[in-house]
């Protein structure tokens, strides 16, 4: 759902803004490469060209910079700001009122700063919305996930195979002692026949054979 358009008017402005807020804005602007140096902030942004470049820095496809021509003529400046409202700010759900534009063109102090604060706020909102809803970003995440899962499954399979091998070795280790004990028990049976009377040895042989089954069974 498209957010409602925010119309920024003179009554919405503070005079002057907090100094820390201004410094934060100036630092943010300094991170953006502009086509001309900033000598007098209010005057440099009065024709709207640098404002268009600020938005283009974040949304290159949103702004056709060749349509914004640096100028000193009041009518040309108004034309640039009208184009910003119509082609750029409208896509950010923002509109700069005519009375504010007039003060920007006259380079009145702290007017363009407050407009840029609103523009920055709208840019951040649009970036957040884009990251949440951009199909390309969603597809990228979805495409990455199976690869990760596949590696995890491979790793699990590898560890599982090692576990099975360890289990086999463990079973073999268990069988070998049992086999030795079984042989020891069986070797006792002939001795019973020689050392014990026949009647008793017959009766004792069967329990020994049963014991061998116990040792052989895993």
PDB file of C-alpha atoms in Angstrom:
ATOM      1  CA  UNK A   1       0.000   0.000   0.000  1.00  0.00           C
ATOM      2  CA  UNK A   2       1.406   3.407  -1.037  1.00  0.00           C
ATOM      3  CA  UNK A   3       1.872   5.754   1.944  1.00  0.00           C
ATOM      4  CA  UNK A   4       0.039   9.101   1.813  1.00  0.00           C
ATOM      5  CA  UNK A   5       1.882  12.044   0.309  1.00  0.00           C
ATOM      6  CA  UNK A   6       3.523  14.303   2.866  1.00  0.00           C
ATOM      7  CA  UNK A   7       3.194  17.962   1.869  1.00  0.00           C
ATOM      8  CA  UNK A   8       5.969  19.930   3.549  1.00  0.00           C
ATOM      9  CA  UNK A   9       4.815  23.495   4.295  1.00  0.00           C
ATOM     10  CA  UNK A  10       6.225  26.509   6.081  1.00  0.00           C
ATOM     11  CA  UNK A  11       4.194  25.727   9.189  1.00  0.00           C
ATOM     12  CA  UNK A  12       6.062  22.411   9.451  1.00  0.00           C
ATOM     13  CA  UNK A  13       9.418  24.110   9.715  1.00  0.00           C
ATOM     14  CA  UNK A  14      11.483  24.882  12.797  1.00  0.00           C
ATOM     15  CA  UNK A  15      13.491  28.088  12.963  1.00  0.00           C
ATOM     16  CA  UNK A  16      16.334  27.382  13.366  1.00  0.00           C
ATOM     17  CA  UNK A  17      16.788  23.605  13.678  1.00  0.00           C
ATOM     18  CA  UNK A  18      18.846  22.098  16.476  1.00  0.00           C
ATOM     19  CA  UNK A  19      22.588  22.500  15.897  1.00  0.00           C
ATOM     20  CA  UNK A  20      23.324  18.803  16.434  1.00  0.00           C
ATOM     21  CA  UNK A  21      20.629  17.889  13.949  1.00  0.00           C
ATOM     22  CA  UNK A  22      22.150  20.260  11.401  1.00  0.00           C
ATOM     23  CA  UNK A  23      25.624  18.836  11.881  1.00  0.00           C
ATOM     24  CA  UNK A  24      24.259  15.345  11.403  1.00  0.00           C
ATOM     25  CA  UNK A  25      22.612  16.417   8.142  1.00  0.00           C
ATOM     26  CA  UNK A  26      25.774  18.109   6.865  1.00  0.00           C
ATOM     27  CA  UNK A  27      27.777  14.971   7.640  1.00  0.00           C
ATOM     28  CA  UNK A  28      25.249  12.869   5.746  1.00  0.00           C
ATOM     29  CA  UNK A  29      25.453  15.179   2.712  1.00  0.00           C
ATOM     30  CA  UNK A  30      29.268  14.970   2.827  1.00  0.00           C
ATOM     31  CA  UNK A  31      29.065  11.211   2.242  1.00  0.00           C
ATOM     32  CA  UNK A  32      27.420  11.814  -1.155  1.00  0.00           C
ATOM     33  CA  UNK A  33      29.474  12.734  -4.200  1.00  0.00           C
ATOM     34  CA  UNK A  34      27.996  15.868  -5.772  1.00  0.00           C
ATOM     35  CA  UNK A  35      28.772  17.542  -9.082  1.00  0.00           C
ATOM     36  CA  UNK A  36      29.949  20.782  -7.508  1.00  0.00           C
ATOM     37  CA  UNK A  37      31.495  21.781  -4.178  1.00  0.00           C
ATOM     38  CA  UNK A  38      29.362  23.233  -1.405  1.00  0.00           C
ATOM     39  CA  UNK A  39      30.433  26.817  -0.711  1.00  0.00           C
ATOM     40  CA  UNK A  40      27.212  28.430   0.473  1.00  0.00           C
ATOM     41  CA  UNK A  41      24.844  25.657   1.458  1.00  0.00           C
ATOM     42  CA  UNK A  42      21.529  27.487   0.988  1.00  0.00           C
ATOM     43  CA  UNK A  43      22.538  28.988  -2.337  1.00  0.00           C
ATOM     44  CA  UNK A  44      24.164  25.810  -3.693  1.00  0.00           C
ATOM     45  CA  UNK A  45      20.943  23.811  -3.260  1.00  0.00           C
ATOM     46  CA  UNK A  46      18.562  26.564  -4.328  1.00  0.00           C
ATOM     47  CA  UNK A  47      18.183  25.423  -7.962  1.00  0.00           C
ATOM     48  CA  UNK A  48      17.260  21.851  -6.974  1.00  0.00           C
ATOM     49  CA  UNK A  49      20.061  20.193  -8.967  1.00  0.00           C
ATOM     50  CA  UNK A  50      22.045  18.971  -5.960  1.00  0.00           C
ATOM     51  CA  UNK A  51      18.837  17.779  -4.335  1.00  0.00           C
ATOM     52  CA  UNK A  52      18.196  15.653  -7.421  1.00  0.00           C
ATOM     53  CA  UNK A  53      21.747  14.282  -7.138  1.00  0.00           C
ATOM     54  CA  UNK A  54      21.189  13.375  -3.490  1.00  0.00           C
ATOM     55  CA  UNK A  55      18.121  11.313  -4.385  1.00  0.00           C
ATOM     56  CA  UNK A  56      19.913   9.827  -7.400  1.00  0.00           C
ATOM     57  CA  UNK A  57      22.720   8.650  -5.137  1.00  0.00           C
ATOM     58  CA  UNK A  58      20.260   6.312  -3.407  1.00  0.00           C
ATOM     59  CA  UNK A  59      17.855   5.673  -6.290  1.00  0.00           C
ATOM     60  CA  UNK A  60      19.695   6.106  -9.611  1.00  0.00           C
ATOM     61  CA  UNK A  61      16.733   4.866 -11.656  1.00  0.00           C
ATOM     62  CA  UNK A  62      14.402   7.315 -10.004  1.00  0.00           C
ATOM     63  CA  UNK A  63      16.082  10.484 -11.250  1.00  0.00           C
ATOM     64  CA  UNK A  64      17.014  11.554 -14.769  1.00  0.00           C
ATOM     65  CA  UNK A  65      19.746  14.011 -13.868  1.00  0.00           C
ATOM     66  CA  UNK A  66      20.083  15.386 -17.402  1.00  0.00           C
ATOM     67  CA  UNK A  67      16.664  17.020 -16.954  1.00  0.00           C
ATOM     68  CA  UNK A  68      17.971  19.206 -14.100  1.00  0.00           C
ATOM     69  CA  UNK A  69      20.030  22.111 -15.377  1.00  0.00           C
ATOM     70  CA  UNK A  70      22.098  24.343 -13.045  1.00  0.00           C
ATOM     71  CA  UNK A  71      20.707  27.852 -13.208  1.00  0.00           C
ATOM     72  CA  UNK A  72      20.435  31.198 -11.455  1.00  0.00           C
ATOM     73  CA  UNK A  73      17.191  32.322 -13.051  1.00  0.00           C
ATOM     74  CA  UNK A  74      14.212  32.208 -10.683  1.00  0.00           C
ATOM     75  CA  UNK A  75      11.854  30.680 -13.257  1.00  0.00           C
ATOM     76  CA  UNK A  76      14.348  27.978 -14.165  1.00  0.00           C
ATOM     77  CA  UNK A  77      14.796  27.173 -10.502  1.00  0.00           C
ATOM     78  CA  UNK A  78      11.051  26.882 -10.068  1.00  0.00           C
ATOM     79  CA  UNK A  79      10.952  24.618 -13.103  1.00  0.00           C
ATOM     80  CA  UNK A  80      13.556  22.314 -11.520  1.00  0.00           C
ATOM     81  CA  UNK A  81      11.637  22.166  -8.247  1.00  0.00           C
ATOM     82  CA  UNK A  82       8.356  21.522 -10.061  1.00  0.00           C
ATOM     83  CA  UNK A  83      10.069  18.649 -11.880  1.00  0.00           C
ATOM     84  CA  UNK A  84      11.376  17.300  -8.569  1.00  0.00           C
ATOM     85  CA  UNK A  85       7.877  17.335  -7.101  1.00  0.00           C
ATOM     86  CA  UNK A  86       6.300  15.753 -10.154  1.00  0.00           C
ATOM     87  CA  UNK A  87       8.871  13.141 -11.168  1.00  0.00           C
ATOM     88  CA  UNK A  88      10.942  12.385  -8.065  1.00  0.00           C
ATOM     89  CA  UNK A  89       9.330  13.371  -4.774  1.00  0.00           C
ATOM     90  CA  UNK A  90       5.968  11.955  -5.858  1.00  0.00           C
ATOM     91  CA  UNK A  91       7.571   8.492  -5.923  1.00  0.00           C
ATOM     92  CA  UNK A  92       8.793   9.055  -2.382  1.00  0.00           C
ATOM     93  CA  UNK A  93       5.340  10.193  -1.220  1.00  0.00           C
ATOM     94  CA  UNK A  94       6.631  13.710  -0.651  1.00  0.00           C
ATOM     95  CA  UNK A  95       5.723  17.152  -1.964  1.00  0.00           C
ATOM     96  CA  UNK A  96       7.395  20.478  -1.232  1.00  0.00           C
ATOM     97  CA  UNK A  97       4.818  23.270  -1.020  1.00  0.00           C
ATOM     98  CA  UNK A  98       5.184  26.354  -3.225  1.00  0.00           C
ATOM     99  CA  UNK A  99       5.743  28.700  -0.287  1.00  0.00           C
ATOM    100  CA  UNK A 100       8.689  26.559   0.834  1.00  0.00           C
ATOM    101  CA  UNK A 101      10.090  26.417  -2.720  1.00  0.00           C
ATOM    102  CA  UNK A 102       9.978  30.213  -2.886  1.00  0.00           C
ATOM    103  CA  UNK A 103      12.088  30.493   0.265  1.00  0.00           C
ATOM    104  CA  UNK A 104      14.541  27.842  -1.010  1.00  0.00           C
ATOM    105  CA  UNK A 105      15.015  29.790  -4.253  1.00  0.00           C
ATOM    106  CA  UNK A 106      15.697  32.940  -2.216  1.00  0.00           C
ATOM    107  CA  UNK A 107      18.299  30.960  -0.236  1.00  0.00           C
ATOM    108  CA  UNK A 108      16.757  31.806   3.102  1.00  0.00           C
ATOM    109  CA  UNK A 109      18.687  30.228   5.990  1.00  0.00           C
ATOM    110  CA  UNK A 110      17.792  26.770   7.284  1.00  0.00           C
ATOM    111  CA  UNK A 111      14.982  26.188   4.786  1.00  0.00           C
ATOM    112  CA  UNK A 112      16.796  23.793   2.445  1.00  0.00           C
ATOM    113  CA  UNK A 113      18.259  21.981   5.461  1.00  0.00           C
ATOM    114  CA  UNK A 114      14.802  21.126   6.742  1.00  0.00           C
ATOM    115  CA  UNK A 115      13.670  20.065   3.288  1.00  0.00           C
ATOM    116  CA  UNK A 116      16.701  17.764   3.025  1.00  0.00           C
ATOM    117  CA  UNK A 117      15.838  16.275   6.415  1.00  0.00           C
ATOM    118  CA  UNK A 118      12.418  15.342   5.058  1.00  0.00           C
ATOM    119  CA  UNK A 119      13.971  14.017   1.868  1.00  0.00           C
ATOM    120  CA  UNK A 120      16.430  11.919   3.883  1.00  0.00           C
ATOM    121  CA  UNK A 121      13.613  10.518   6.000  1.00  0.00           C
ATOM    122  CA  UNK A 122      11.659   9.535   2.886  1.00  0.00           C
ATOM    123  CA  UNK A 123      14.755   7.966   1.318  1.00  0.00           C
ATOM    124  CA  UNK A 124      15.276   5.792   4.384  1.00  0.00           C
ATOM    125  CA  UNK A 125      11.633   4.761   4.401  1.00  0.00           C
ATOM    126  CA  UNK A 126      11.773   3.875   0.703  1.00  0.00           C
ATOM    127  CA  UNK A 127      15.016   1.911   1.119  1.00  0.00           C
ATOM    128  CA  UNK A 128      13.532  -0.096   3.971  1.00  0.00           C
ATOM    129  CA  UNK A 129      10.407  -0.792   1.945  1.00  0.00           C
ATOM    130  CA  UNK A 130      12.506  -1.814  -1.064  1.00  0.00           C
ATOM    131  CA  UNK A 131      14.629  -4.227   0.959  1.00  0.00           C
ATOM    132  CA  UNK A 132      11.506  -5.801   2.446  1.00  0.00           C
ATOM    133  CA  UNK A 133       9.620  -6.128  -0.828  1.00  0.00           C
ATOM    134  CA  UNK A 134      12.292  -6.384  -3.570  1.00  0.00           C
ATOM    135  CA  UNK A 135      11.724  -9.711  -5.389  1.00  0.00           C
ATOM    136  CA  UNK A 136      15.336  -9.861  -6.546  1.00  0.00           C
ATOM    137  CA  UNK A 137      16.538  -9.722  -2.975  1.00  0.00           C
ATOM    138  CA  UNK A 138      14.042 -12.395  -1.943  1.00  0.00           C
ATOM    139  CA  UNK A 139      15.147 -14.653  -4.814  1.00  0.00           C
ATOM    140  CA  UNK A 140      18.774 -14.141  -3.863  1.00  0.00           C
ATOM    141  CA  UNK A 141      18.082 -15.276  -0.327  1.00  0.00           C
ATOM    142  CA  UNK A 142      16.021 -18.219  -1.530  1.00  0.00           C
ATOM    143  CA  UNK A 143      18.696 -19.300  -3.987  1.00  0.00           C
ATOM    144  CA  UNK A 144      21.358 -19.153  -1.336  1.00  0.00           C
ATOM    145  CA  UNK A 145      19.362 -21.222   1.138  1.00  0.00           C
ATOM    146  CA  UNK A 146      19.287 -24.547  -0.732  1.00  0.00           C
ATOM    147  CA  UNK A 147      23.050 -24.407  -1.222  1.00  0.00           C
ATOM    148  CA  UNK A 148      23.557 -23.948   2.488  1.00  0.00           C
ATOM    149  CA  UNK A 149      21.079 -26.708   3.236  1.00  0.00           C
ATOM    150  CA  UNK A 150      22.794 -28.968   0.754  1.00  0.00           C
ATOM    151  CA  UNK A 151      26.148 -28.418   2.419  1.00  0.00           C
ATOM    152  CA  UNK A 152      24.586 -29.092   5.789  1.00  0.00           C
ATOM    153  CA  UNK A 153      23.041 -32.326   4.523  1.00  0.00           C
ATOM    154  CA  UNK A 154      26.357 -33.372   3.044  1.00  0.00           C
ATOM    155  CA  UNK A 155      28.028 -32.680   6.327  1.00  0.00           C
ATOM    156  CA  UNK A 156      25.359 -34.608   8.206  1.00  0.00           C
ATOM    157  CA  UNK A 157      25.686 -37.521   5.785  1.00  0.00           C
ATOM    158  CA  UNK A 158      29.449 -37.513   6.180  1.00  0.00           C
ATOM    159  CA  UNK A 159      29.183 -37.547   9.952  1.00  0.00           C
ATOM    160  CA  UNK A 160      26.463 -40.174   9.769  1.00  0.00           C
ATOM    161  CA  UNK A 161      28.705 -42.393   7.653  1.00  0.00           C
ATOM    162  CA  UNK A 162      31.509 -41.969  10.131  1.00  0.00           C
ATOM    163  CA  UNK A 163      29.092 -42.856  12.898  1.00  0.00           C
ATOM    164  CA  UNK A 164      28.081 -46.050  11.083  1.00  0.00           C
ATOM    165  CA  UNK A 165      31.722 -46.975  10.574  1.00  0.00           C
ATOM    166  CA  UNK A 166      32.443 -46.363  14.223  1.00  0.00           C
ATOM    167  CA  UNK A 167      29.437 -48.488  15.115  1.00  0.00           C
ATOM    168  CA  UNK A 168      30.665 -51.360  12.939  1.00  0.00           C
ATOM    169  CA  UNK A 169      34.123 -51.195  14.471  1.00  0.00           C
ATOM    170  CA  UNK A 170      32.565 -51.068  17.916  1.00  0.00           C
ATOM    171  CA  UNK A 171      30.459 -54.141  17.188  1.00  0.00           C
ATOM    172  CA  UNK A 172      33.501 -55.971  15.886  1.00  0.00           C
ATOM    173  CA  UNK A 173      35.390 -55.052  19.009  1.00  0.00           C
ATOM    174  CA  UNK A 174      32.508 -56.413  21.075  1.00  0.00           C
ATOM    175  CA  UNK A 175      32.352 -59.652  19.051  1.00  0.00           C
ATOM    176  CA  UNK A 176      36.061 -60.466  19.315  1.00  0.00           C
ATOM    177  CA  UNK A 177      36.112 -60.738  23.137  1.00  0.00           C
ATOM    178  CA  UNK A 178      32.903 -62.764  23.040  1.00  0.00           C
ATOM    179  CA  UNK A 179      34.376 -65.105  20.485  1.00  0.00           C
ATOM    180  CA  UNK A 180      37.431 -65.644  22.645  1.00  0.00           C
ATOM    181  CA  UNK A 181      35.293 -66.391  25.680  1.00  0.00           C
ATOM    182  CA  UNK A 182      33.169 -68.745  23.637  1.00  0.00           C
ATOM    183  CA  UNK A 183      36.216 -70.695  22.523  1.00  0.00           C
ATOM    184  CA  UNK A 184      37.386 -70.881  26.122  1.00  0.00           C
ATOM    185  CA  UNK A 185      34.046 -72.326  27.217  1.00  0.00           C
ATOM    186  CA  UNK A 186      33.981 -74.869  24.390  1.00  0.00           C
ATOM    187  CA  UNK A 187      37.501 -75.970  25.167  1.00  0.00           C
ATOM    188  CA  UNK A 188      36.369 -76.917  28.654  1.00  0.00           C
ATOM    189  CA  UNK A 189      33.842 -79.478  27.388  1.00  0.00           C
ATOM    190  CA  UNK A 190      36.363 -82.248  26.529  1.00  0.00           C
ATOM    191  CA  UNK A 191      37.977 -81.770  29.927  1.00  0.00           C
ATOM    192  CA  UNK A 192      34.633 -82.449  31.597  1.00  0.00           C
ATOM    193  CA  UNK A 193      34.434 -85.824  29.942  1.00  0.00           C
ATOM    194  CA  UNK A 194      37.829 -86.878  31.276  1.00  0.00           C
ATOM    195  CA  UNK A 195      37.649 -85.405  34.761  1.00  0.00           C
ATOM    196  CA  UNK A 196      33.998 -85.959  35.639  1.00  0.00           C
ATOM    197  CA  UNK A 197      31.994 -89.178  35.554  1.00  0.00           C
ATOM    198  CA  UNK A 198      30.080 -89.735  32.378  1.00  0.00           C
ATOM    199  CA  UNK A 199      26.662 -89.225  33.940  1.00  0.00           C
ATOM    200  CA  UNK A 200      27.579 -85.855  35.335  1.00  0.00           C
ATOM    201  CA  UNK A 201      29.495 -84.638  32.301  1.00  0.00           C
ATOM    202  CA  UNK A 202      26.522 -85.276  30.056  1.00  0.00           C
ATOM    203  CA  UNK A 203      24.356 -83.182  32.296  1.00  0.00           C
ATOM    204  CA  UNK A 204      26.902 -80.360  32.491  1.00  0.00           C
ATOM    205  CA  UNK A 205      27.699 -80.183  28.773  1.00  0.00           C
ATOM    206  CA  UNK A 206      24.349 -78.776  27.744  1.00  0.00           C
ATOM    207  CA  UNK A 207      24.507 -75.724  30.074  1.00  0.00           C
ATOM    208  CA  UNK A 208      27.953 -74.919  28.700  1.00  0.00           C
ATOM    209  CA  UNK A 209      26.612 -75.044  25.167  1.00  0.00           C
ATOM    210  CA  UNK A 210      23.825 -72.698  26.167  1.00  0.00           C
ATOM    211  CA  UNK A 211      26.407 -70.304  27.584  1.00  0.00           C
ATOM    212  CA  UNK A 212      28.191 -70.236  24.261  1.00  0.00           C
ATOM    213  CA  UNK A 213      24.971 -69.078  22.600  1.00  0.00           C
ATOM    214  CA  UNK A 214      24.770 -66.210  25.065  1.00  0.00           C
ATOM    215  CA  UNK A 215      28.307 -65.112  24.256  1.00  0.00           C
ATOM    216  CA  UNK A 216      27.805 -65.398  20.501  1.00  0.00           C
ATOM    217  CA  UNK A 217      24.535 -63.449  20.449  1.00  0.00           C
ATOM    218  CA  UNK A 218      25.328 -59.673  19.826  1.00  0.00           C
TER     219      UNK A 218
END
